[in-house]
Amino acid sequence: MKDRARTGAVFVLVSATALAGCSGLFHSNARPEQVYYLRAPGAGGTEGSSAGSGAGAGVAVGASVGAGSNSVALVPPASLRVTHPLASPGLDTQRIMLVQSDHRMNFYAGSRWPSAVPDVIESLLVQTLRASGAWASIEDTASPFPSDYLLQTAVRRFEADYTSGAAAPVVYVQIDCLIGRGEGREVIASFSASASAPAGANRLSEVVAAFEQASSAALNSLASQAAQAVRDEEQRRPRGPRNPAASGERR
């Protein structure tokens, strides 16, 4: 009996020691994950406010089949629905993407966007189009209201590029677009909006600032081209009452 009691006491002591050791497994010295957000550009601007100080210079904007300038053209009263963006492989993620030499794709450790890239772009795009003041209304994917026109986008590039060999990357943003009529789904224009911005230093805060710079420039270019496409379409269309079912107007 004494041997059994001694054995039981030893088992309890060993078990307590093991549990105390296991409790250390729940403690980590790893840095907490950082979440970065981007702000939409103001109406009529080509650059948004940056999250860092070094990415303001050298923003390059590119566009295909676009309006002559980045200033947003006013369109006749029309509503536009922004559908949920598509994304190239590797971009449908919350992680912040970087590209290295030899076509290697990677992600910054311990950091992410607040949502997947298509969600981030949709939110920024809706804010940018609404701020432009060129439309009767801008609806997002979840809106229950019909619209005169639809805007479908695809995010082709949203990355920090290290392939030049420089210490700091260049951020590239490219968004392909299709605009069609809400009624009949007829495509009236297709175009691409792109921009790039160098990071001021190889620090994540500066890289995020470059993402904001490039995104703002690309979205302003997109807004300008979308407004110009619809303005041209409205001028080509026969003058007549707008379809109440498509525009949401009351009879």
PDB file of C-alpha atoms in Angstrom:
ATOM      1  CA  MET A   1       0.000   0.000   0.000  1.00  0.00           C
ATOM      2  CA  LYS A   2       2.820   2.368   0.829  1.00  0.00           C
ATOM      3  CA  ASP A   3       4.473   1.615  -2.538  1.00  0.00           C
ATOM      4  CA  ARG A   4       1.186   2.357  -4.322  1.00  0.00           C
ATOM      5  CA  ALA A   5       0.798   5.676  -2.459  1.00  0.00           C
ATOM      6  CA  ARG A   6       4.394   6.634  -3.257  1.00  0.00           C
ATOM      7  CA  THR A   7       3.873   5.742  -6.950  1.00  0.00           C
ATOM      8  CA  GLY A   8       0.671   7.827  -7.068  1.00  0.00           C
ATOM      9  CA  ALA A   9       2.421  10.827  -5.526  1.00  0.00           C
ATOM     10  CA  VAL A  10       5.246  10.603  -8.065  1.00  0.00           C
ATOM     11  CA  PHE A  11       2.699  10.435 -10.968  1.00  0.00           C
ATOM     12  CA  VAL A  12       0.870  13.518  -9.693  1.00  0.00           C
ATOM     13  CA  LEU A  13       4.161  15.428  -9.330  1.00  0.00           C
ATOM     14  CA  VAL A  14       5.320  14.478 -12.848  1.00  0.00           C
ATOM     15  CA  SER A  15       1.919  15.386 -14.323  1.00  0.00           C
ATOM     16  CA  ALA A  16       1.918  18.800 -12.650  1.00  0.00           C
ATOM     17  CA  THR A  17       5.438  19.473 -13.893  1.00  0.00           C
ATOM     18  CA  ALA A  18       4.477  18.502 -17.447  1.00  0.00           C
ATOM     19  CA  LEU A  19       1.450  20.784 -17.399  1.00  0.00           C
ATOM     20  CA  ALA A  20       3.563  23.661 -16.131  1.00  0.00           C
ATOM     21  CA  GLY A  21       5.976  23.085 -19.003  1.00  0.00           C
ATOM     22  CA  CYS A  22       3.169  22.931 -21.564  1.00  0.00           C
ATOM     23  CA  SER A  23       1.826  26.271 -20.443  1.00  0.00           C
ATOM     24  CA  GLY A  24       4.985  27.830 -21.880  1.00  0.00           C
ATOM     25  CA  LEU A  25       3.934  26.682 -25.360  1.00  0.00           C
ATOM     26  CA  PHE A  26       1.190  29.315 -25.404  1.00  0.00           C
ATOM     27  CA  HIS A  27       3.692  32.164 -25.036  1.00  0.00           C
ATOM     28  CA  SER A  28       5.353  33.557 -28.153  1.00  0.00           C
ATOM     29  CA  ASN A  29       7.943  36.234 -28.683  1.00  0.00           C
ATOM     30  CA  ALA A  30       6.901  36.638 -32.334  1.00  0.00           C
ATOM     31  CA  ARG A  31       5.902  40.142 -33.395  1.00  0.00           C
ATOM     32  CA  PRO A  32       2.129  40.587 -33.803  1.00  0.00           C
ATOM     33  CA  GLU A  33       0.831  40.702 -37.378  1.00  0.00           C
ATOM     34  CA  GLN A  34       0.541  44.201 -38.815  1.00  0.00           C
ATOM     35  CA  VAL A  35      -2.553  45.186 -40.825  1.00  0.00           C
ATOM     36  CA  TYR A  36      -2.171  47.997 -43.372  1.00  0.00           C
ATOM     37  CA  TYR A  37      -4.986  49.914 -45.043  1.00  0.00           C
ATOM     38  CA  LEU A  38      -5.036  52.204 -48.055  1.00  0.00           C
ATOM     39  CA  ARG A  39      -6.994  55.433 -48.409  1.00  0.00           C
ATOM     40  CA  ALA A  40      -8.869  56.433 -51.544  1.00  0.00           C
ATOM     41  CA  PRO A  41      -7.719  59.497 -53.492  1.00  0.00           C
ATOM     42  CA  GLY A  42      -9.651  62.744 -53.198  1.00  0.00           C
ATOM     43  CA  ALA A  43     -11.824  63.967 -56.037  1.00  0.00           C
ATOM     44  CA  GLY A  44      -9.829  65.267 -58.972  1.00  0.00           C
ATOM     45  CA  GLY A  45      -6.433  64.388 -57.474  1.00  0.00           C
ATOM     46  CA  THR A  46      -3.804  62.040 -58.834  1.00  0.00           C
ATOM     47  CA  GLU A  47      -2.217  61.112 -55.539  1.00  0.00           C
ATOM     48  CA  GLY A  48      -3.656  59.953 -52.240  1.00  0.00           C
ATOM     49  CA  SER A  49      -2.268  60.723 -48.839  1.00  0.00           C
ATOM     50  CA  SER A  50       0.618  58.399 -48.137  1.00  0.00           C
ATOM     51  CA  ALA A  51       1.379  56.151 -45.218  1.00  0.00           C
ATOM     52  CA  GLY A  52       5.040  57.104 -45.329  1.00  0.00           C
ATOM     53  CA  SER A  53       7.180  60.014 -46.365  1.00  0.00           C
ATOM     54  CA  GLY A  54       9.351  58.692 -49.162  1.00  0.00           C
ATOM     55  CA  ALA A  55       6.988  57.491 -51.908  1.00  0.00           C
ATOM     56  CA  GLY A  56       5.694  60.785 -53.210  1.00  0.00           C
ATOM     57  CA  ALA A  57       8.067  61.290 -56.120  1.00  0.00           C
ATOM     58  CA  GLY A  58       8.058  59.646 -59.511  1.00  0.00           C
ATOM     59  CA  VAL A  59       4.500  58.329 -59.740  1.00  0.00           C
ATOM     60  CA  ALA A  60       4.004  57.102 -63.311  1.00  0.00           C
ATOM     61  CA  VAL A  61       0.519  56.725 -64.748  1.00  0.00           C
ATOM     62  CA  GLY A  62      -0.339  54.656 -67.791  1.00  0.00           C
ATOM     63  CA  ALA A  63      -3.651  54.167 -69.563  1.00  0.00           C
ATOM     64  CA  SER A  64      -4.918  52.491 -72.710  1.00  0.00           C
ATOM     65  CA  VAL A  65      -7.949  53.640 -74.702  1.00  0.00           C
ATOM     66  CA  GLY A  66      -8.459  56.439 -72.237  1.00  0.00           C
ATOM     67  CA  ALA A  67      -9.468  60.057 -72.093  1.00  0.00           C
ATOM     68  CA  GLY A  68      -6.884  62.686 -72.933  1.00  0.00           C
ATOM     69  CA  SER A  69      -6.264  63.693 -69.312  1.00  0.00           C
ATOM     70  CA  ASN A  70      -6.826  62.411 -65.790  1.00  0.00           C
ATOM     71  CA  SER A  71      -9.429  65.062 -64.995  1.00  0.00           C
ATOM     72  CA  VAL A  72     -12.844  63.453 -64.597  1.00  0.00           C
ATOM     73  CA  ALA A  73     -15.343  64.451 -67.286  1.00  0.00           C
ATOM     74  CA  LEU A  74     -18.881  65.100 -66.118  1.00  0.00           C
ATOM     75  CA  VAL A  75     -21.410  62.724 -67.662  1.00  0.00           C
ATOM     76  CA  PRO A  76     -25.166  63.090 -68.173  1.00  0.00           C
ATOM     77  CA  PRO A  77     -27.056  61.859 -65.079  1.00  0.00           C
ATOM     78  CA  ALA A  78     -26.281  58.151 -65.046  1.00  0.00           C
ATOM     79  CA  SER A  79     -25.762  55.491 -62.407  1.00  0.00           C
ATOM     80  CA  LEU A  80     -22.898  53.000 -62.340  1.00  0.00           C
ATOM     81  CA  ARG A  81     -22.568  49.668 -60.547  1.00  0.00           C
ATOM     82  CA  VAL A  82     -19.098  48.404 -59.643  1.00  0.00           C
ATOM     83  CA  THR A  83     -19.088  44.606 -59.710  1.00  0.00           C
ATOM     84  CA  HIS A  84     -16.688  42.616 -57.549  1.00  0.00           C
ATOM     85  CA  PRO A  85     -13.198  42.712 -59.117  1.00  0.00           C
ATOM     86  CA  LEU A  86     -11.546  39.642 -60.522  1.00  0.00           C
ATOM     87  CA  ALA A  87      -7.903  38.979 -59.627  1.00  0.00           C
ATOM     88  CA  SER A  88      -4.916  37.409 -61.329  1.00  0.00           C
ATOM     89  CA  PRO A  89      -3.536  34.215 -59.747  1.00  0.00           C
ATOM     90  CA  GLY A  90      -1.791  34.944 -56.460  1.00  0.00           C
ATOM     91  CA  LEU A  91      -3.592  38.233 -55.849  1.00  0.00           C
ATOM     92  CA  ASP A  92      -6.812  36.936 -54.298  1.00  0.00           C
ATOM     93  CA  THR A  93      -5.281  37.103 -50.834  1.00  0.00           C
ATOM     94  CA  GLN A  94      -4.843  39.436 -47.868  1.00  0.00           C
ATOM     95  CA  ARG A  95      -1.068  39.058 -48.002  1.00  0.00           C
ATOM     96  CA  ILE A  96       1.113  41.838 -49.432  1.00  0.00           C
ATOM     97  CA  MET A  97       2.714  40.507 -52.576  1.00  0.00           C
ATOM     98  CA  LEU A  98       6.264  41.095 -53.790  1.00  0.00           C
ATOM     99  CA  VAL A  99       8.058  39.907 -56.924  1.00  0.00           C
ATOM    100  CA  GLN A 100      11.741  38.990 -56.991  1.00  0.00           C
ATOM    101  CA  SER A 101      14.134  38.054 -59.765  1.00  0.00           C
ATOM    102  CA  ASP A 102      13.611  34.852 -61.756  1.00  0.00           C
ATOM    103  CA  HIS A 103       9.812  35.370 -61.570  1.00  0.00           C
ATOM    104  CA  ARG A 104       9.701  34.446 -57.885  1.00  0.00           C
ATOM    105  CA  MET A 105       6.556  35.499 -56.061  1.00  0.00           C
ATOM    106  CA  ASN A 106       6.688  36.062 -52.326  1.00  0.00           C
ATOM    107  CA  PHE A 107       4.859  37.890 -49.532  1.00  0.00           C
ATOM    108  CA  TYR A 108       5.964  40.214 -46.741  1.00  0.00           C
ATOM    109  CA  ALA A 109       6.079  38.327 -43.449  1.00  0.00           C
ATOM    110  CA  GLY A 110       3.889  39.366 -40.540  1.00  0.00           C
ATOM    111  CA  SER A 111       1.782  41.830 -42.519  1.00  0.00           C
ATOM    112  CA  ARG A 112      -1.407  41.882 -44.576  1.00  0.00           C
ATOM    113  CA  TRP A 113      -4.185  44.024 -46.004  1.00  0.00           C
ATOM    114  CA  PRO A 114      -7.456  44.229 -43.999  1.00  0.00           C
ATOM    115  CA  SER A 115      -9.165  42.054 -46.619  1.00  0.00           C
ATOM    116  CA  ALA A 116      -8.345  40.250 -49.862  1.00  0.00           C
ATOM    117  CA  VAL A 117      -6.969  42.469 -52.645  1.00  0.00           C
ATOM    118  CA  PRO A 118     -10.207  42.401 -54.734  1.00  0.00           C
ATOM    119  CA  ASP A 119     -12.165  43.627 -51.689  1.00  0.00           C
ATOM    120  CA  VAL A 120      -9.641  46.412 -51.082  1.00  0.00           C
ATOM    121  CA  ILE A 121      -9.749  47.527 -54.729  1.00  0.00           C
ATOM    122  CA  GLU A 122     -13.555  47.468 -54.847  1.00  0.00           C
ATOM    123  CA  SER A 123     -13.819  49.675 -51.765  1.00  0.00           C
ATOM    124  CA  LEU A 124     -11.214  52.155 -53.046  1.00  0.00           C
ATOM    125  CA  LEU A 125     -12.800  52.243 -56.505  1.00  0.00           C
ATOM    126  CA  VAL A 126     -16.308  52.927 -55.189  1.00  0.00           C
ATOM    127  CA  GLN A 127     -14.964  55.732 -52.971  1.00  0.00           C
ATOM    128  CA  THR A 128     -12.985  57.237 -55.864  1.00  0.00           C
ATOM    129  CA  LEU A 129     -15.927  57.210 -58.281  1.00  0.00           C
ATOM    130  CA  ARG A 130     -18.271  58.715 -55.698  1.00  0.00           C
ATOM    131  CA  ALA A 131     -15.757  61.439 -54.861  1.00  0.00           C
ATOM    132  CA  SER A 132     -15.442  62.368 -58.542  1.00  0.00           C
ATOM    133  CA  GLY A 133     -18.988  63.813 -58.550  1.00  0.00           C
ATOM    134  CA  ALA A 134     -19.456  62.705 -62.161  1.00  0.00           C
ATOM    135  CA  TRP A 135     -22.290  60.250 -61.580  1.00  0.00           C
ATOM    136  CA  ALA A 136     -25.896  60.309 -60.426  1.00  0.00           C
ATOM    137  CA  SER A 137     -25.042  57.377 -58.150  1.00  0.00           C
ATOM    138  CA  ILE A 138     -22.349  54.748 -57.666  1.00  0.00           C
ATOM    139  CA  GLU A 139     -23.445  51.323 -56.439  1.00  0.00           C
ATOM    140  CA  ASP A 140     -21.302  48.479 -55.154  1.00  0.00           C
ATOM    141  CA  THR A 141     -21.785  44.741 -55.526  1.00  0.00           C
ATOM    142  CA  ALA A 142     -24.157  44.473 -52.560  1.00  0.00           C
ATOM    143  CA  SER A 143     -26.466  47.303 -53.642  1.00  0.00           C
ATOM    144  CA  PRO A 144     -30.063  46.238 -54.424  1.00  0.00           C
ATOM    145  CA  PHE A 145     -30.619  49.138 -56.837  1.00  0.00           C
ATOM    146  CA  PRO A 146     -30.376  48.745 -60.631  1.00  0.00           C
ATOM    147  CA  SER A 147     -27.920  50.901 -62.571  1.00  0.00           C
ATOM    148  CA  ASP A 148     -27.616  52.340 -66.059  1.00  0.00           C
ATOM    149  CA  TYR A 149     -24.076  51.028 -66.519  1.00  0.00           C
ATOM    150  CA  LEU A 150     -21.898  48.224 -65.138  1.00  0.00           C
ATOM    151  CA  LEU A 151     -18.158  48.354 -64.491  1.00  0.00           C
ATOM    152  CA  GLN A 152     -16.273  45.045 -64.388  1.00  0.00           C
ATOM    153  CA  THR A 153     -12.640  45.187 -63.307  1.00  0.00           C
ATOM    154  CA  ALA A 154      -9.767  42.718 -63.077  1.00  0.00           C
ATOM    155  CA  VAL A 155      -6.694  43.354 -60.931  1.00  0.00           C
ATOM    156  CA  ARG A 156      -3.689  42.325 -63.045  1.00  0.00           C
ATOM    157  CA  ARG A 157      -0.872  43.773 -60.940  1.00  0.00           C
ATOM    158  CA  PHE A 158      -0.757  44.801 -57.293  1.00  0.00           C
ATOM    159  CA  GLU A 159       2.777  44.100 -56.221  1.00  0.00           C
ATOM    160  CA  ALA A 160       6.093  45.441 -54.962  1.00  0.00           C
ATOM    161  CA  ASP A 161       8.693  44.676 -57.634  1.00  0.00           C
ATOM    162  CA  TYR A 162      12.323  44.044 -56.645  1.00  0.00           C
ATOM    163  CA  THR A 163      13.511  42.842 -60.063  1.00  0.00           C
ATOM    164  CA  SER A 164      15.389  46.051 -60.919  1.00  0.00           C
ATOM    165  CA  GLY A 165      18.066  45.197 -58.375  1.00  0.00           C
ATOM    166  CA  ALA A 166      17.559  48.391 -56.368  1.00  0.00           C
ATOM    167  CA  ALA A 167      17.357  48.142 -52.593  1.00  0.00           C
ATOM    168  CA  ALA A 168      13.808  49.541 -52.508  1.00  0.00           C
ATOM    169  CA  PRO A 169      11.035  48.163 -54.730  1.00  0.00           C
ATOM    170  CA  VAL A 170       8.742  49.834 -57.244  1.00  0.00           C
ATOM    171  CA  VAL A 171       5.021  49.233 -56.705  1.00  0.00           C
ATOM    172  CA  TYR A 172       2.942  48.440 -59.789  1.00  0.00           C
ATOM    173  CA  VAL A 173      -0.858  48.592 -59.992  1.00  0.00           C
ATOM    174  CA  GLN A 174      -2.770  47.600 -63.132  1.00  0.00           C
ATOM    175  CA  ILE A 175      -6.552  47.256 -63.454  1.00  0.00           C
ATOM    176  CA  ASP A 176      -8.310  46.123 -66.643  1.00  0.00           C
ATOM    177  CA  CYS A 177     -11.857  47.401 -67.133  1.00  0.00           C
ATOM    178  CA  LEU A 178     -15.025  46.693 -69.102  1.00  0.00           C
ATOM    179  CA  ILE A 179     -18.023  49.043 -69.108  1.00  0.00           C
ATOM    180  CA  GLY A 180     -21.412  47.889 -70.355  1.00  0.00           C
ATOM    181  CA  ARG A 181     -24.996  48.978 -70.324  1.00  0.00           C
ATOM    182  CA  GLY A 182     -27.062  47.739 -67.406  1.00  0.00           C
ATOM    183  CA  GLU A 183     -29.834  46.863 -69.810  1.00  0.00           C
ATOM    184  CA  GLY A 184     -28.757  44.209 -72.290  1.00  0.00           C
ATOM    185  CA  ARG A 185     -25.207  43.931 -70.860  1.00  0.00           C
ATOM    186  CA  GLU A 186     -23.725  45.374 -74.076  1.00  0.00           C
ATOM    187  CA  VAL A 187     -20.058  46.314 -73.685  1.00  0.00           C
ATOM    188  CA  ILE A 188     -19.412  49.923 -74.692  1.00  0.00           C
ATOM    189  CA  ALA A 189     -15.720  50.302 -73.799  1.00  0.00           C
ATOM    190  CA  SER A 190     -12.691  48.428 -72.526  1.00  0.00           C
ATOM    191  CA  PHE A 191      -9.538  50.004 -71.171  1.00  0.00           C
ATOM    192  CA  SER A 192      -6.717  49.576 -68.679  1.00  0.00           C
ATOM    193  CA  ALA A 193      -5.509  51.907 -65.943  1.00  0.00           C
ATOM    194  CA  SER A 194      -2.052  51.488 -64.471  1.00  0.00           C
ATOM    195  CA  ALA A 195       0.463  53.338 -62.352  1.00  0.00           C
ATOM    196  CA  SER A 196       3.749  52.777 -60.566  1.00  0.00           C
ATOM    197  CA  ALA A 197       5.458  54.424 -57.607  1.00  0.00           C
ATOM    198  CA  PRO A 198       8.909  53.830 -56.090  1.00  0.00           C
ATOM    199  CA  ALA A 199       9.170  53.126 -52.390  1.00  0.00           C
ATOM    200  CA  GLY A 200      11.280  55.674 -50.554  1.00  0.00           C
ATOM    201  CA  ALA A 201      13.155  52.945 -48.697  1.00  0.00           C
ATOM    202  CA  ASN A 202      13.096  49.199 -48.221  1.00  0.00           C
ATOM    203  CA  ARG A 203      10.815  49.475 -45.184  1.00  0.00           C
ATOM    204  CA  LEU A 204       7.271  48.179 -45.147  1.00  0.00           C
ATOM    205  CA  SER A 205       5.812  51.547 -44.159  1.00  0.00           C
ATOM    206  CA  GLU A 206       7.435  53.095 -47.247  1.00  0.00           C
ATOM    207  CA  VAL A 207       6.291  50.202 -49.445  1.00  0.00           C
ATOM    208  CA  VAL A 208       2.708  50.643 -48.254  1.00  0.00           C
ATOM    209  CA  ALA A 209       2.989  54.359 -48.986  1.00  0.00           C
ATOM    210  CA  ALA A 210       4.038  53.492 -52.539  1.00  0.00           C
ATOM    211  CA  PHE A 211       1.046  51.139 -52.835  1.00  0.00           C
ATOM    212  CA  GLU A 212      -1.210  54.038 -51.851  1.00  0.00           C
ATOM    213  CA  GLN A 213       0.445  56.397 -54.330  1.00  0.00           C
ATOM    214  CA  ALA A 214       0.207  53.957 -57.233  1.00  0.00           C
ATOM    215  CA  SER A 215      -3.343  52.890 -56.355  1.00  0.00           C
ATOM    216  CA  SER A 216      -4.539  56.491 -56.159  1.00  0.00           C
ATOM    217  CA  ALA A 217      -3.032  57.377 -59.535  1.00  0.00           C
ATOM    218  CA  ALA A 218      -4.428  54.257 -61.233  1.00  0.00           C
ATOM    219  CA  LEU A 219      -7.906  54.739 -59.748  1.00  0.00           C
ATOM    220  CA  ASN A 220      -8.074  58.381 -60.787  1.00  0.00           C
ATOM    221  CA  SER A 221      -7.089  57.366 -64.311  1.00  0.00           C
ATOM    222  CA  LEU A 222      -9.756  54.643 -64.233  1.00  0.00           C
ATOM    223  CA  ALA A 223     -12.423  57.111 -63.056  1.00  0.00           C
ATOM    224  CA  SER A 224     -11.533  59.523 -65.837  1.00  0.00           C
ATOM    225  CA  GLN A 225     -11.681  56.872 -68.536  1.00  0.00           C
ATOM    226  CA  ALA A 226     -14.956  55.431 -67.234  1.00  0.00           C
ATOM    227  CA  ALA A 227     -16.620  58.842 -67.229  1.00  0.00           C
ATOM    228  CA  GLN A 228     -15.340  59.604 -70.731  1.00  0.00           C
ATOM    229  CA  ALA A 229     -16.588  56.254 -72.071  1.00  0.00           C
ATOM    230  CA  VAL A 230     -20.098  56.811 -70.707  1.00  0.00           C
ATOM    231  CA  ARG A 231     -20.186  60.423 -71.854  1.00  0.00           C
ATOM    232  CA  ASP A 232     -19.281  59.316 -75.394  1.00  0.00           C
ATOM    233  CA  GLU A 233     -21.923  56.589 -75.258  1.00  0.00           C
ATOM    234  CA  GLU A 234     -24.593  58.995 -74.051  1.00  0.00           C
ATOM    235  CA  GLN A 235     -23.786  61.355 -76.920  1.00  0.00           C
ATOM    236  CA  ARG A 236     -24.106  58.512 -79.441  1.00  0.00           C
ATOM    237  CA  ARG A 237     -27.408  57.233 -78.075  1.00  0.00           C
ATOM    238  CA  PRO A 238     -30.680  58.559 -79.497  1.00  0.00           C
ATOM    239  CA  ARG A 239     -32.147  61.168 -77.208  1.00  0.00           C
ATOM    240  CA  GLY A 240     -35.091  59.824 -75.270  1.00  0.00           C
ATOM    241  CA  PRO A 241     -36.322  58.928 -71.799  1.00  0.00           C
ATOM    242  CA  ARG A 242     -33.970  56.778 -69.804  1.00  0.00           C
ATOM    243  CA  ASN A 243     -35.228  53.302 -68.950  1.00  0.00           C
ATOM    244  CA  PRO A 244     -36.700  53.624 -65.420  1.00  0.00           C
ATOM    245  CA  ALA A 245     -36.077  49.949 -64.684  1.00  0.00           C
ATOM    246  CA  ALA A 246     -32.364  50.264 -65.482  1.00  0.00           C
ATOM    247  CA  SER A 247     -31.717  53.602 -63.824  1.00  0.00           C
ATOM    248  CA  GLY A 248     -33.916  53.221 -60.795  1.00  0.00           C
ATOM    249  CA  GLU A 249     -35.856  56.410 -61.594  1.00  0.00           C
ATOM    250  CA  ARG A 250     -39.454  56.725 -60.559  1.00  0.00           C
ATOM    251  CA  ARG A 251     -42.100  56.832 -63.211  1.00  0.00           C
TER     252      ARG A 251
END
